[in-house]
PDB file of C-alpha atoms in Angstrom:
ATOM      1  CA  UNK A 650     -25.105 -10.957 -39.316  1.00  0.00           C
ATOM      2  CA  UNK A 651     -26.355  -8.250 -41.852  1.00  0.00           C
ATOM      3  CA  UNK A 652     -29.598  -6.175 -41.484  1.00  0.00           C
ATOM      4  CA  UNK A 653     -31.923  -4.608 -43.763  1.00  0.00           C
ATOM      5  CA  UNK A 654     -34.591  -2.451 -43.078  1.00  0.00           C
ATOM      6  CA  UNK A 655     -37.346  -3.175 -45.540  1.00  0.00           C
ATOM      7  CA  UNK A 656     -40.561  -1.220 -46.697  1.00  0.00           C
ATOM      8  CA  UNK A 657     -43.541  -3.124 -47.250  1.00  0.00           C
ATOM      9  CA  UNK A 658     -46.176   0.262 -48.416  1.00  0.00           C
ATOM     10  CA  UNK A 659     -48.095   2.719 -46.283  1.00  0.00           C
ATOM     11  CA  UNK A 660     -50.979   3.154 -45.137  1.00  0.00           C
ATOM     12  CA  UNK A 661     -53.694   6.173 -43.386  1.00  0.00           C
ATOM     13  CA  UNK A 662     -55.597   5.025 -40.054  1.00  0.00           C
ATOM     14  CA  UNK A 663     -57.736   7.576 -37.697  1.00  0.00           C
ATOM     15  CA  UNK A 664     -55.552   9.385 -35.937  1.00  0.00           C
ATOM     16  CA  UNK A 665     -58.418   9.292 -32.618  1.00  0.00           C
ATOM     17  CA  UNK A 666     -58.089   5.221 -32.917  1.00  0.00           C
ATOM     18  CA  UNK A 667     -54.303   5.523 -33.033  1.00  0.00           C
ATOM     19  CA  UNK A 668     -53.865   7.434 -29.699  1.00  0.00           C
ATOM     20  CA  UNK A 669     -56.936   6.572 -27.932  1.00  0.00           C
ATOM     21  CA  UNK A 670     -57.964   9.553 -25.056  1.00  0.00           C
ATOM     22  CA  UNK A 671     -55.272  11.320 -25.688  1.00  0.00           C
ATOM     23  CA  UNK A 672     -56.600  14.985 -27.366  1.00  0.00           C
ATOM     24  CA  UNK A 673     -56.214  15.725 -30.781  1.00  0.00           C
ATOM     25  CA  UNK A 674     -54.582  18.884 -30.486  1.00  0.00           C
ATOM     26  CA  UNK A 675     -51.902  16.762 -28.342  1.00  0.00           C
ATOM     27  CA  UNK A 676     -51.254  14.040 -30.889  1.00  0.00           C
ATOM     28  CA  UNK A 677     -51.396  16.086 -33.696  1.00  0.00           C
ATOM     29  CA  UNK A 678     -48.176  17.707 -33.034  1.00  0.00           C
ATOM     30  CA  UNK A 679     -46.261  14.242 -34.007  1.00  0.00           C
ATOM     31  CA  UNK A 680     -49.010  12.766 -36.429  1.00  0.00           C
ATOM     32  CA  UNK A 681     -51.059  15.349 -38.222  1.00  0.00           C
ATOM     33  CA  UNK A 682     -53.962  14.391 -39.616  1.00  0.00           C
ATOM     34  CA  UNK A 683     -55.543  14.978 -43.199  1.00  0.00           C
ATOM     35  CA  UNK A 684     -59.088  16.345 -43.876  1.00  0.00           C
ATOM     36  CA  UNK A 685     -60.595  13.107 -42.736  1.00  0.00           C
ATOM     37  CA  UNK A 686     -58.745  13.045 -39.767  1.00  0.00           C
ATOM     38  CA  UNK A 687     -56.669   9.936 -41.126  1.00  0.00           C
ATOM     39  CA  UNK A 688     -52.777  10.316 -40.482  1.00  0.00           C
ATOM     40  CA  UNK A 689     -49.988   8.309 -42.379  1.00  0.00           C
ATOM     41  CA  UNK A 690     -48.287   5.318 -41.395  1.00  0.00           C
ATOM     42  CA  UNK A 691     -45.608   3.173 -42.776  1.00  0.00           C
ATOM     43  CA  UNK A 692     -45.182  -0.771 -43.049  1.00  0.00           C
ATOM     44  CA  UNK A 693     -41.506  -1.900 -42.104  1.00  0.00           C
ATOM     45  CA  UNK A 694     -40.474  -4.868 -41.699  1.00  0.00           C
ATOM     46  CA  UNK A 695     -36.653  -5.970 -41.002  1.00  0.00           C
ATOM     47  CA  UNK A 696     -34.465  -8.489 -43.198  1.00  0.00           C
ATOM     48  CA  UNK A 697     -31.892 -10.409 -41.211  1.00  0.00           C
ATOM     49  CA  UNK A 698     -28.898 -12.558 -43.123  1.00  0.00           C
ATOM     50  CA  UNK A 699     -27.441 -14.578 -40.500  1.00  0.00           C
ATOM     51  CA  UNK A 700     -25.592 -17.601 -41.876  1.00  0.00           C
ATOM     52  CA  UNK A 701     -27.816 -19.928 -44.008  1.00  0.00           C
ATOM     53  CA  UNK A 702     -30.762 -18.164 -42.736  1.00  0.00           C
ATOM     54  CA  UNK A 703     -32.419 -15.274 -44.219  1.00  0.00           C
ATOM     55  CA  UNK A 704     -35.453 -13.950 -41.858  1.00  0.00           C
ATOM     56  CA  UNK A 705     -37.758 -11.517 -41.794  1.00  0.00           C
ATOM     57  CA  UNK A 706     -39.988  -9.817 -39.637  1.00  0.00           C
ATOM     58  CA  UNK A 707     -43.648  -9.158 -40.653  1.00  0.00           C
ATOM     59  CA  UNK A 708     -44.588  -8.848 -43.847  1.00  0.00           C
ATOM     60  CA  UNK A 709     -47.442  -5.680 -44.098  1.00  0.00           C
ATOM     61  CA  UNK A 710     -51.035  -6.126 -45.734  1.00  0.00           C
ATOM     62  CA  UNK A 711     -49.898  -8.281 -48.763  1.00  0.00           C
ATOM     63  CA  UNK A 712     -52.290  -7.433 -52.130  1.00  0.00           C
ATOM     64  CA  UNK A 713     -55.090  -9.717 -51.593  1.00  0.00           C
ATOM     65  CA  UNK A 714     -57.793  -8.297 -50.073  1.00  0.00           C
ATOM     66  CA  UNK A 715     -60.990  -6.659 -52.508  1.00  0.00           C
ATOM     67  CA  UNK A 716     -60.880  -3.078 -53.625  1.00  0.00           C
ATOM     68  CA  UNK A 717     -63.203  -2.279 -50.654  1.00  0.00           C
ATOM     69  CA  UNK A 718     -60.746  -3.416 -47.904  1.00  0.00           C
ATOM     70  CA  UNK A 719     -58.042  -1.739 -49.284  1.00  0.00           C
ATOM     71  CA  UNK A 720     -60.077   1.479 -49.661  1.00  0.00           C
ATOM     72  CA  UNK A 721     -60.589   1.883 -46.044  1.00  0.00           C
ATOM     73  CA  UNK A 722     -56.510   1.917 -45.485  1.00  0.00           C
ATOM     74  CA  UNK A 723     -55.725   4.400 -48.839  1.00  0.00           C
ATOM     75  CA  UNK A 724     -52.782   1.176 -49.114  1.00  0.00           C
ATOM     76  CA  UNK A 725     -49.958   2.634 -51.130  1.00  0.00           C
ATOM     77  CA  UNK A 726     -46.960   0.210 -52.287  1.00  0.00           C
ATOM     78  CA  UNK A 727     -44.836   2.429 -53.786  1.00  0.00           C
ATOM     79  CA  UNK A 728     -42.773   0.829 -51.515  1.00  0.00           C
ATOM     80  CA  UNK A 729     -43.768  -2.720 -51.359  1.00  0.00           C
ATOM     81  CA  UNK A 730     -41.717  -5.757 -50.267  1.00  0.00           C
ATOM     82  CA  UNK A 731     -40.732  -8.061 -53.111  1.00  0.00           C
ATOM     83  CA  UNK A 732     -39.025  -4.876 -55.412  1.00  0.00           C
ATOM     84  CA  UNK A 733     -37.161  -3.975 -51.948  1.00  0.00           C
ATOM     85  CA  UNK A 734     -35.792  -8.003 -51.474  1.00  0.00           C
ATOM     86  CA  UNK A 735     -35.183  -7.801 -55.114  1.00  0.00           C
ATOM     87  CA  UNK A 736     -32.620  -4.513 -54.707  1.00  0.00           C
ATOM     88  CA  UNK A 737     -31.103  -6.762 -52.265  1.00  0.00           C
ATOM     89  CA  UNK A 738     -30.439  -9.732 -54.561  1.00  0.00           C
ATOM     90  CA  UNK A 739     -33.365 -11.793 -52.966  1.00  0.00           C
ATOM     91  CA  UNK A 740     -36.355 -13.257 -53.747  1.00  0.00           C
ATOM     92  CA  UNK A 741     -39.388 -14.385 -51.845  1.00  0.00           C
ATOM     93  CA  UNK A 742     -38.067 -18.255 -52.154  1.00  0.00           C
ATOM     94  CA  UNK A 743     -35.254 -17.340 -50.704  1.00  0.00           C
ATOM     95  CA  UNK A 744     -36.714 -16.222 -47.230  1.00  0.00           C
ATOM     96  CA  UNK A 745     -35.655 -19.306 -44.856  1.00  0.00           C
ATOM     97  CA  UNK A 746     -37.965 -17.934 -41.741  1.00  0.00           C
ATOM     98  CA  UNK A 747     -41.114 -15.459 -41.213  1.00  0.00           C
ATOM     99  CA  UNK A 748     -41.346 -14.092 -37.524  1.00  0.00           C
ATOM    100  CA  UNK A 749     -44.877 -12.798 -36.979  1.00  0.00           C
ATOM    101  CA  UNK A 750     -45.003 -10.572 -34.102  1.00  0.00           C
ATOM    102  CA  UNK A 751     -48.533 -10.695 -33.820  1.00  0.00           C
ATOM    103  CA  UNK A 752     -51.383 -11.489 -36.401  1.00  0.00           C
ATOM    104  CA  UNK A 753     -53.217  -8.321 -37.373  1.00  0.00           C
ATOM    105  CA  UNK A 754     -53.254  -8.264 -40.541  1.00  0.00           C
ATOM    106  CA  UNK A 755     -50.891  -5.367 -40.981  1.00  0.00           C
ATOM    107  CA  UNK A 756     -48.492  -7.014 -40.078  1.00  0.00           C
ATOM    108  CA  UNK A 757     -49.223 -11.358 -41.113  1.00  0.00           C
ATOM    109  CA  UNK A 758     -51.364 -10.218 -44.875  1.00  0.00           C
ATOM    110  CA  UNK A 759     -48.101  -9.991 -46.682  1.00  0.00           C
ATOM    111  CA  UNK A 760     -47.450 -13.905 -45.757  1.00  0.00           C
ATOM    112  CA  UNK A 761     -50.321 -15.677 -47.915  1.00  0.00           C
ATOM    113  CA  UNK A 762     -51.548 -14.799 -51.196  1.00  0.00           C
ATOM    114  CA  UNK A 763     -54.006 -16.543 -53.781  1.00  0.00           C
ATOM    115  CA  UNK A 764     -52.777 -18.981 -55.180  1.00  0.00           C
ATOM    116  CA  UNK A 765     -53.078 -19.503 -58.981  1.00  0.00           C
ATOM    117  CA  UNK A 766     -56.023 -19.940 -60.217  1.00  0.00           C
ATOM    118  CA  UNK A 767     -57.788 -18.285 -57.224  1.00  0.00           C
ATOM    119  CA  UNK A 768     -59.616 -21.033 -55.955  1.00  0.00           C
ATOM    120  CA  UNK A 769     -57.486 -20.930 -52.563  1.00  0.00           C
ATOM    121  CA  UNK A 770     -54.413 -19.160 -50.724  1.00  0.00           C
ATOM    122  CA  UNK A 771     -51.139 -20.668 -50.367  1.00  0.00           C
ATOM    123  CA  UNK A 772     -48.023 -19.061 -48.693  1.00  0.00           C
ATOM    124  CA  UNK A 773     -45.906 -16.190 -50.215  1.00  0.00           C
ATOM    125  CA  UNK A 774     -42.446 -17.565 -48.858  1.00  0.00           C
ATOM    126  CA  UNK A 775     -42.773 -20.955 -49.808  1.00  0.00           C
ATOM    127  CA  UNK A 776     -39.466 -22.494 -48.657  1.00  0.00           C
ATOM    128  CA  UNK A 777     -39.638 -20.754 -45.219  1.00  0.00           C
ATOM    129  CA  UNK A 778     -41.011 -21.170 -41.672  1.00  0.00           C
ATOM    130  CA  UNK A 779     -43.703 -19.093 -39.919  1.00  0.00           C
ATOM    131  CA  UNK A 780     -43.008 -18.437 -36.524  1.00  0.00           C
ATOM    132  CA  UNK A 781     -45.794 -17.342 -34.211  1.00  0.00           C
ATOM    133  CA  UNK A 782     -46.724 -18.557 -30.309  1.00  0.00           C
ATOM    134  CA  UNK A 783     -49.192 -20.936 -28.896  1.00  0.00           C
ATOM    135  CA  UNK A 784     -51.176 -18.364 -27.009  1.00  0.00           C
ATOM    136  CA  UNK A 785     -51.077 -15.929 -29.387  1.00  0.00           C
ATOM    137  CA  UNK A 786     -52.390 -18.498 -32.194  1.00  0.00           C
ATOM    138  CA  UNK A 787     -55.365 -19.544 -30.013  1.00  0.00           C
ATOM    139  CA  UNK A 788     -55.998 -16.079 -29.715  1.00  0.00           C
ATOM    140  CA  UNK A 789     -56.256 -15.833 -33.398  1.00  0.00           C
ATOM    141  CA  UNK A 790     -58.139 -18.533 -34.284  1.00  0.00           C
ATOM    142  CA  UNK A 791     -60.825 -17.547 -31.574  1.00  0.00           C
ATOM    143  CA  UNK A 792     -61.278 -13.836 -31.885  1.00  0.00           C
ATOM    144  CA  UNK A 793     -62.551 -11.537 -29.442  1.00  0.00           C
ATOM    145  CA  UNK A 794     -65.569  -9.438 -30.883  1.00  0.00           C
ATOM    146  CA  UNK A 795     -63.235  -6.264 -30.303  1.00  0.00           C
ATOM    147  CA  UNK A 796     -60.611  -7.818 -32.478  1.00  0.00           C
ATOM    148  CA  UNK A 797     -62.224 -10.156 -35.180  1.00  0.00           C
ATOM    149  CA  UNK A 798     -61.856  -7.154 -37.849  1.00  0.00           C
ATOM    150  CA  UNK A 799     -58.084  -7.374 -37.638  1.00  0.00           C
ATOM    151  CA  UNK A 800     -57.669 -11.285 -37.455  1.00  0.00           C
ATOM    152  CA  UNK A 801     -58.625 -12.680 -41.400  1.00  0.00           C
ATOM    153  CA  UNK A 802     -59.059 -16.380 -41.708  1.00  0.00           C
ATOM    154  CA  UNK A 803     -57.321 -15.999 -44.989  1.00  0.00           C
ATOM    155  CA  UNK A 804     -54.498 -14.819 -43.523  1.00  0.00           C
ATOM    156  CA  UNK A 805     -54.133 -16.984 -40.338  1.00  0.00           C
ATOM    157  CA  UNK A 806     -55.718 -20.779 -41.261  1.00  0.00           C
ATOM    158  CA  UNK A 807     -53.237 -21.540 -44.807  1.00  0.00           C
ATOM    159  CA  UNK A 808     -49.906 -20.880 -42.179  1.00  0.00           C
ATOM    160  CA  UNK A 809     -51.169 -23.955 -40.279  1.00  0.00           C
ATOM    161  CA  UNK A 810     -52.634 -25.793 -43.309  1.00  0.00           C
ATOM    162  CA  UNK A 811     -49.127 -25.552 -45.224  1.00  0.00           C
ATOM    163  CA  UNK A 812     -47.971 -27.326 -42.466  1.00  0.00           C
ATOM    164  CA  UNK A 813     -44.702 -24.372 -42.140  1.00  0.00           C
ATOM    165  CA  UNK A 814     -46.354 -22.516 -39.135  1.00  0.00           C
ATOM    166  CA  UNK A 815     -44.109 -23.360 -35.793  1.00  0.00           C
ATOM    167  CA  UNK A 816     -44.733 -21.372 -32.103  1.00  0.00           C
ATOM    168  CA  UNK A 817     -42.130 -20.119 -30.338  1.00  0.00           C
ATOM    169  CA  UNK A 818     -42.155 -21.263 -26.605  1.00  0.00           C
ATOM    170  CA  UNK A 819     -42.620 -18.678 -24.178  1.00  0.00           C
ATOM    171  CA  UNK A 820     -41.016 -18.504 -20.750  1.00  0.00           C
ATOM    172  CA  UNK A 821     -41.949 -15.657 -18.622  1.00  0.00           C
ATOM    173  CA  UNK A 822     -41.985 -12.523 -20.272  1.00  0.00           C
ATOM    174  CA  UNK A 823     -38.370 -12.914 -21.812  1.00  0.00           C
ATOM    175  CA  UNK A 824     -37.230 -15.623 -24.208  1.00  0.00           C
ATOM    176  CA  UNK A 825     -33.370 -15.683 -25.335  1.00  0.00           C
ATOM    177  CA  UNK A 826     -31.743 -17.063 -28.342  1.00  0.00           C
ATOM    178  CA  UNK A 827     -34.884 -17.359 -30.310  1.00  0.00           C
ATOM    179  CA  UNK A 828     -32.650 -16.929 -33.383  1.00  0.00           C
ATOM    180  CA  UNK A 829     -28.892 -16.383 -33.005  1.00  0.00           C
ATOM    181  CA  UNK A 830     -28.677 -12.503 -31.290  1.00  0.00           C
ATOM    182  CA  UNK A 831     -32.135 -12.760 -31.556  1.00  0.00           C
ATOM    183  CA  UNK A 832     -33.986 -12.576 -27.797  1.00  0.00           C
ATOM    184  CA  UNK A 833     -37.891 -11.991 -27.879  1.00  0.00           C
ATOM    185  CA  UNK A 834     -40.006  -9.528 -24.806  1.00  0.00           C
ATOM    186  CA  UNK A 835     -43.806 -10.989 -24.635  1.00  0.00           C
ATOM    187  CA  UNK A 836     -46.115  -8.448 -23.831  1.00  0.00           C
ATOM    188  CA  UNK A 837     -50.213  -8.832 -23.410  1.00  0.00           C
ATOM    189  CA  UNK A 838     -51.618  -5.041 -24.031  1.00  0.00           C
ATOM    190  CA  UNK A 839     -52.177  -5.000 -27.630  1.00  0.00           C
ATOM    191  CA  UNK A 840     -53.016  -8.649 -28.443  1.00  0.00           C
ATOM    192  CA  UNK A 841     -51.918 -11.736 -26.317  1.00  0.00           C
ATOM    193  CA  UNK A 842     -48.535 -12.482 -26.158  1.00  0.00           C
ATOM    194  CA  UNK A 843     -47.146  -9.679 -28.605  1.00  0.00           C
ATOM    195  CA  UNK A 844     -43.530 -10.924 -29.608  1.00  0.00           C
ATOM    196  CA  UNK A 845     -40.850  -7.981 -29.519  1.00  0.00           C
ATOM    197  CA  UNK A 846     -37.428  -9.003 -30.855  1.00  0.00           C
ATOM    198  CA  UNK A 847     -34.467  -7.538 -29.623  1.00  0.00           C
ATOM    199  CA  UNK A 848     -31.518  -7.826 -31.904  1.00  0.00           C
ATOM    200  CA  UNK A 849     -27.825  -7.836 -30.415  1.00  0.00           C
ATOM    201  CA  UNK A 850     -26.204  -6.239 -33.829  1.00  0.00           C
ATOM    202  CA  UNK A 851     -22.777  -4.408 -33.909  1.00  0.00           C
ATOM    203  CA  UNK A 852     -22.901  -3.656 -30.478  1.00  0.00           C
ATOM    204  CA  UNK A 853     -25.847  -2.247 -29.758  1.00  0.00           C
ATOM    205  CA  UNK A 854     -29.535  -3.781 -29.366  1.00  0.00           C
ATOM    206  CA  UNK A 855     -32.406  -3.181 -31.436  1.00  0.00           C
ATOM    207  CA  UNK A 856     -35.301  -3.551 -30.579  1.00  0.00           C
ATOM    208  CA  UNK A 857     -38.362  -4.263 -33.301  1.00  0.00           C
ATOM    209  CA  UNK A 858     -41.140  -2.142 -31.658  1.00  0.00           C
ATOM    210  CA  UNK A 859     -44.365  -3.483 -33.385  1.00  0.00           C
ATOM    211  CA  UNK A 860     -47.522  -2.237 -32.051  1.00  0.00           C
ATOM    212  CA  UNK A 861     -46.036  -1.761 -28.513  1.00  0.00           C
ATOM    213  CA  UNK A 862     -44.803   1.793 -29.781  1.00  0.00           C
ATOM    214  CA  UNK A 863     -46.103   2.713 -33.141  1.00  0.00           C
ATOM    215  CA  UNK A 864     -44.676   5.939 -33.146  1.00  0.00           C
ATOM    216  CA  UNK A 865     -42.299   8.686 -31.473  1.00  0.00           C
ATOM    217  CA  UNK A 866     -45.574  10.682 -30.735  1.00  0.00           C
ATOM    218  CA  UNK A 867     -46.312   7.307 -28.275  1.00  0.00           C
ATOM    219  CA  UNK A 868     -43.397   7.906 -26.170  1.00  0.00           C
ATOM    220  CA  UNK A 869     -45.708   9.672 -23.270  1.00  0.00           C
ATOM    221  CA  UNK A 870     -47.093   6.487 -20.979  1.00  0.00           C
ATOM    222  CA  UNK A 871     -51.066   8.113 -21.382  1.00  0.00           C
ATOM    223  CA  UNK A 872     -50.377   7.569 -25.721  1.00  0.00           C
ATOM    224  CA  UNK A 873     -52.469   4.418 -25.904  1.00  0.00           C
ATOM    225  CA  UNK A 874     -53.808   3.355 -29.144  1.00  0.00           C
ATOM    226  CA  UNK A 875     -57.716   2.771 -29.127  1.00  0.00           C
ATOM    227  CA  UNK A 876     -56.952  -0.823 -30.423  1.00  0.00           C
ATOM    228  CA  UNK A 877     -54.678  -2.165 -27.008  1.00  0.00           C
ATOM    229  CA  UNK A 878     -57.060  -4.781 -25.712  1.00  0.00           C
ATOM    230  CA  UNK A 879     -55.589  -3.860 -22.391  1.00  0.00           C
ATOM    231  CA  UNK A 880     -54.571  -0.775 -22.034  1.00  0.00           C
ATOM    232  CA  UNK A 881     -54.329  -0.152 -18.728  1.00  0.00           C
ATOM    233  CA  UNK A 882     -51.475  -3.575 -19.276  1.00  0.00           C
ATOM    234  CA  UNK A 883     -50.010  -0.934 -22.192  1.00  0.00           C
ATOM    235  CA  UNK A 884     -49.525   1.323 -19.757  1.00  0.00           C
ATOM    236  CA  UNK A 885     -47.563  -0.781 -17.543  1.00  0.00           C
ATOM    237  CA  UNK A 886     -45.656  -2.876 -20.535  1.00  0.00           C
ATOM    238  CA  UNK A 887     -44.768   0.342 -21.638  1.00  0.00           C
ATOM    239  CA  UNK A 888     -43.627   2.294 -18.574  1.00  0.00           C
ATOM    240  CA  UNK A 889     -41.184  -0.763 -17.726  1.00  0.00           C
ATOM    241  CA  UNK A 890     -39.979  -1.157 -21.007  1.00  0.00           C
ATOM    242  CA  UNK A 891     -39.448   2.543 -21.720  1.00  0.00           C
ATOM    243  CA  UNK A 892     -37.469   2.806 -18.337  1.00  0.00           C
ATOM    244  CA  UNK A 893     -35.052   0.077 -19.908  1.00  0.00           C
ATOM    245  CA  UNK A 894     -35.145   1.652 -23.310  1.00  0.00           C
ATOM    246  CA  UNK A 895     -33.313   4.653 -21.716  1.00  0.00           C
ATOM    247  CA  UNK A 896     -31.049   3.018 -18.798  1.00  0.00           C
ATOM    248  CA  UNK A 897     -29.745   0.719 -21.548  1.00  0.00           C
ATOM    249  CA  UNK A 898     -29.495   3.062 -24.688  1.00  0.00           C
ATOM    250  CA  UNK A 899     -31.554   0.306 -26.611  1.00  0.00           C
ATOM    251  CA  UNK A 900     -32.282   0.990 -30.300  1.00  0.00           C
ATOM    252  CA  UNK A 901     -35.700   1.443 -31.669  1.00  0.00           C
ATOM    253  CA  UNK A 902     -37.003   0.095 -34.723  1.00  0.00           C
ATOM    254  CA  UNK A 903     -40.168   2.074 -35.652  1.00  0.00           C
ATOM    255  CA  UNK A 904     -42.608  -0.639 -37.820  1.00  0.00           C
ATOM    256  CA  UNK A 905     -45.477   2.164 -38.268  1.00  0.00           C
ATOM    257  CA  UNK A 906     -43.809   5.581 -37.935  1.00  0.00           C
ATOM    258  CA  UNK A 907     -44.067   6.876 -41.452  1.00  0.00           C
ATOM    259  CA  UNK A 908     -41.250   9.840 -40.487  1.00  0.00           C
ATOM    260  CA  UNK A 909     -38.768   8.088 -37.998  1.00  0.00           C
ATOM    261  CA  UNK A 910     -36.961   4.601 -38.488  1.00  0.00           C
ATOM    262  CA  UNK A 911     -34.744   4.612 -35.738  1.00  0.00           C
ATOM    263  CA  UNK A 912     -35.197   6.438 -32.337  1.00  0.00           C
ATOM    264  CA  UNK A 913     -33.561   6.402 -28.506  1.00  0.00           C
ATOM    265  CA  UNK A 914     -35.168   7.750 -25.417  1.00  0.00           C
ATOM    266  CA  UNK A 915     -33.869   9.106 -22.492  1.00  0.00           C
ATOM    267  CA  UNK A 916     -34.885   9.744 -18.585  1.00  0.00           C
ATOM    268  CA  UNK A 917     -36.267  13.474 -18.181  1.00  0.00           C
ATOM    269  CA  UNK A 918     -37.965  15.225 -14.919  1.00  0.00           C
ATOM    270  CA  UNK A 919     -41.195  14.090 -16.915  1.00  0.00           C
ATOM    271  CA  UNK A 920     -40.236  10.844 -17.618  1.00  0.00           C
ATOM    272  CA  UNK A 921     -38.671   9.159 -20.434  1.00  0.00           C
ATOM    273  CA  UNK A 922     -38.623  11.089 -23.629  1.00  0.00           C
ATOM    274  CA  UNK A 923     -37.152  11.229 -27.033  1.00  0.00           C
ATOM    275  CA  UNK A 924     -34.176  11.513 -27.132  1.00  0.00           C
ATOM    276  CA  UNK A 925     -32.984  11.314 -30.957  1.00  0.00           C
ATOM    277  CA  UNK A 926     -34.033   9.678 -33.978  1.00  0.00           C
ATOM    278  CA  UNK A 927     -32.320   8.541 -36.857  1.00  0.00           C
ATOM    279  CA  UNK A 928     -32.221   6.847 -40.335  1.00  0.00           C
ATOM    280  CA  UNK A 929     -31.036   3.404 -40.037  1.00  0.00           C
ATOM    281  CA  UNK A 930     -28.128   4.126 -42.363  1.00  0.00           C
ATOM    282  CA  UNK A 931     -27.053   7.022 -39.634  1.00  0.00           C
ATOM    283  CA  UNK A 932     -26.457   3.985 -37.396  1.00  0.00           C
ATOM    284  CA  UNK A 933     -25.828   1.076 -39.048  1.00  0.00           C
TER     285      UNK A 933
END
């Protein structure tokens, strides 16, 4: 097994709906915020070449939303995901499964574009699978008022109309051997059934953090993003994960922090804390 981290563009969000109560001259100290209060945020996603399969692990916004969407999010793709499989000697046909974590559309949009003569969408990875979960799809596909912004028909209905999308079962809170080395933690704060892979890789275990810990600056249990559903369950999810985080030196893979790729935590008289953080190259 070989892992890549992989860049899919950045992106600004409100710094307030980011960290929820939590003061601004608190969070700001981690995330500082421009003019407009908007603070920066990265899209990474996580390449995995095990065997015959190739799979990968969100996919960002994708490019085919209007101007106007886009304009709300200052998108930049300097960065963007096809040119970063390409440096790796991939291309998008190549990709044998998708593993959605959850379906905002940060982190699905990159998985369907228009097709070509813009009359429809179609998937981007068209030899692969799309893995999501049962609960999490009827979630989806019946939004919440709170949530409907985030969950795009166009981005969610062609998985299930190409006839690629497949759920992951989910027992408990804790499924193993999703993939080979590949175990997946459910959690119910942000959205429904959130998956969080944990990766068993030279020894160690990563741990693809999602929207259960978008940043460092979320390590302190009150750093609740406005957008958790349930986040008095956040608190909790994250509390009990964090604890395990530092008893079992588990790796963390940071999807949205736009500084920090890689961090650990540790247990402090004030509870668990960062400990160190890393480039992914540092560790791997």
């Amino acid at each position: 097994m070989t892992i890549h981290p992989l860049n899919t563009g950045n992106f600004k969000l409100d710094g307030g709906a980011m960290f929820g109560v939590v003061p601004k001259s608190l969070w700001q100290r981690t995330n500082p915020a421009d003019s407009n209060n908007l603070c920066d945020w990265s899209m990474r996603s996580l390449l995995i070449e095990d065997g015959d399969r190739l799979i990968l692990l969100d996919t960002g916004i994708g490019d085919k939303q209007t101007e106007k969407f886009f304009s709300h999010y200052y998108l930049s793709d300097e960065n963007s995901l096809e040119p970063n499989l390409k440096r790796l000697g991939y291309c998008l046909d190549d990709i044998t499964d998708v593993f959605l974590t959850h379906l905002h559309f940060d982190h699905c949009g990159g998985a369907i574009k228009w097709n070509k003569d813009r009359t429809g969408f179609e998937p981007v990875f068209k030899n692969a699978t799309y893995w999501s979960t049962e609960k999490h799809w009827k979630w989806a596909t019946e939004p919440n008022p709170r949530e409907k912004a985030s969950f795009l028909k166009e981005n969610i209905m062609p998985l299930q109309e190409s006839g690629q999308l497949k759920f992951i079962e989910r027992f408990g809170d804790y499924t193993t051997n999703v993939f080979n080395n590949f175990d997946v933690l459910f959690v119910d704060g942000h959205t429904e059934s959130m998956m969080i892979p944990h990766i068993h890789y030279k020894g160690k275990t990563l741990v693809f953090m999602a929207d259960l810990l978008p940043s460092v600056g979320h390590i302190p249990i009150p750093y609740v993003m406005g957008y958790d559903t349930r986040p008095l369950l956040t608190l909790n999810e994250k509390e009990k994960f964090l604890k395990t985080a530092a008893n079992d030196e588990l790796i963390l893979f940071m999807e949205h922090d736009h500084a920090n790729e890689l961090a650990t935590v540790t247990n402090t008289d004030k509870g668990v804390r960062l400990d160190k953080t890393f480039k992914f190259s540092e560790l791997f």
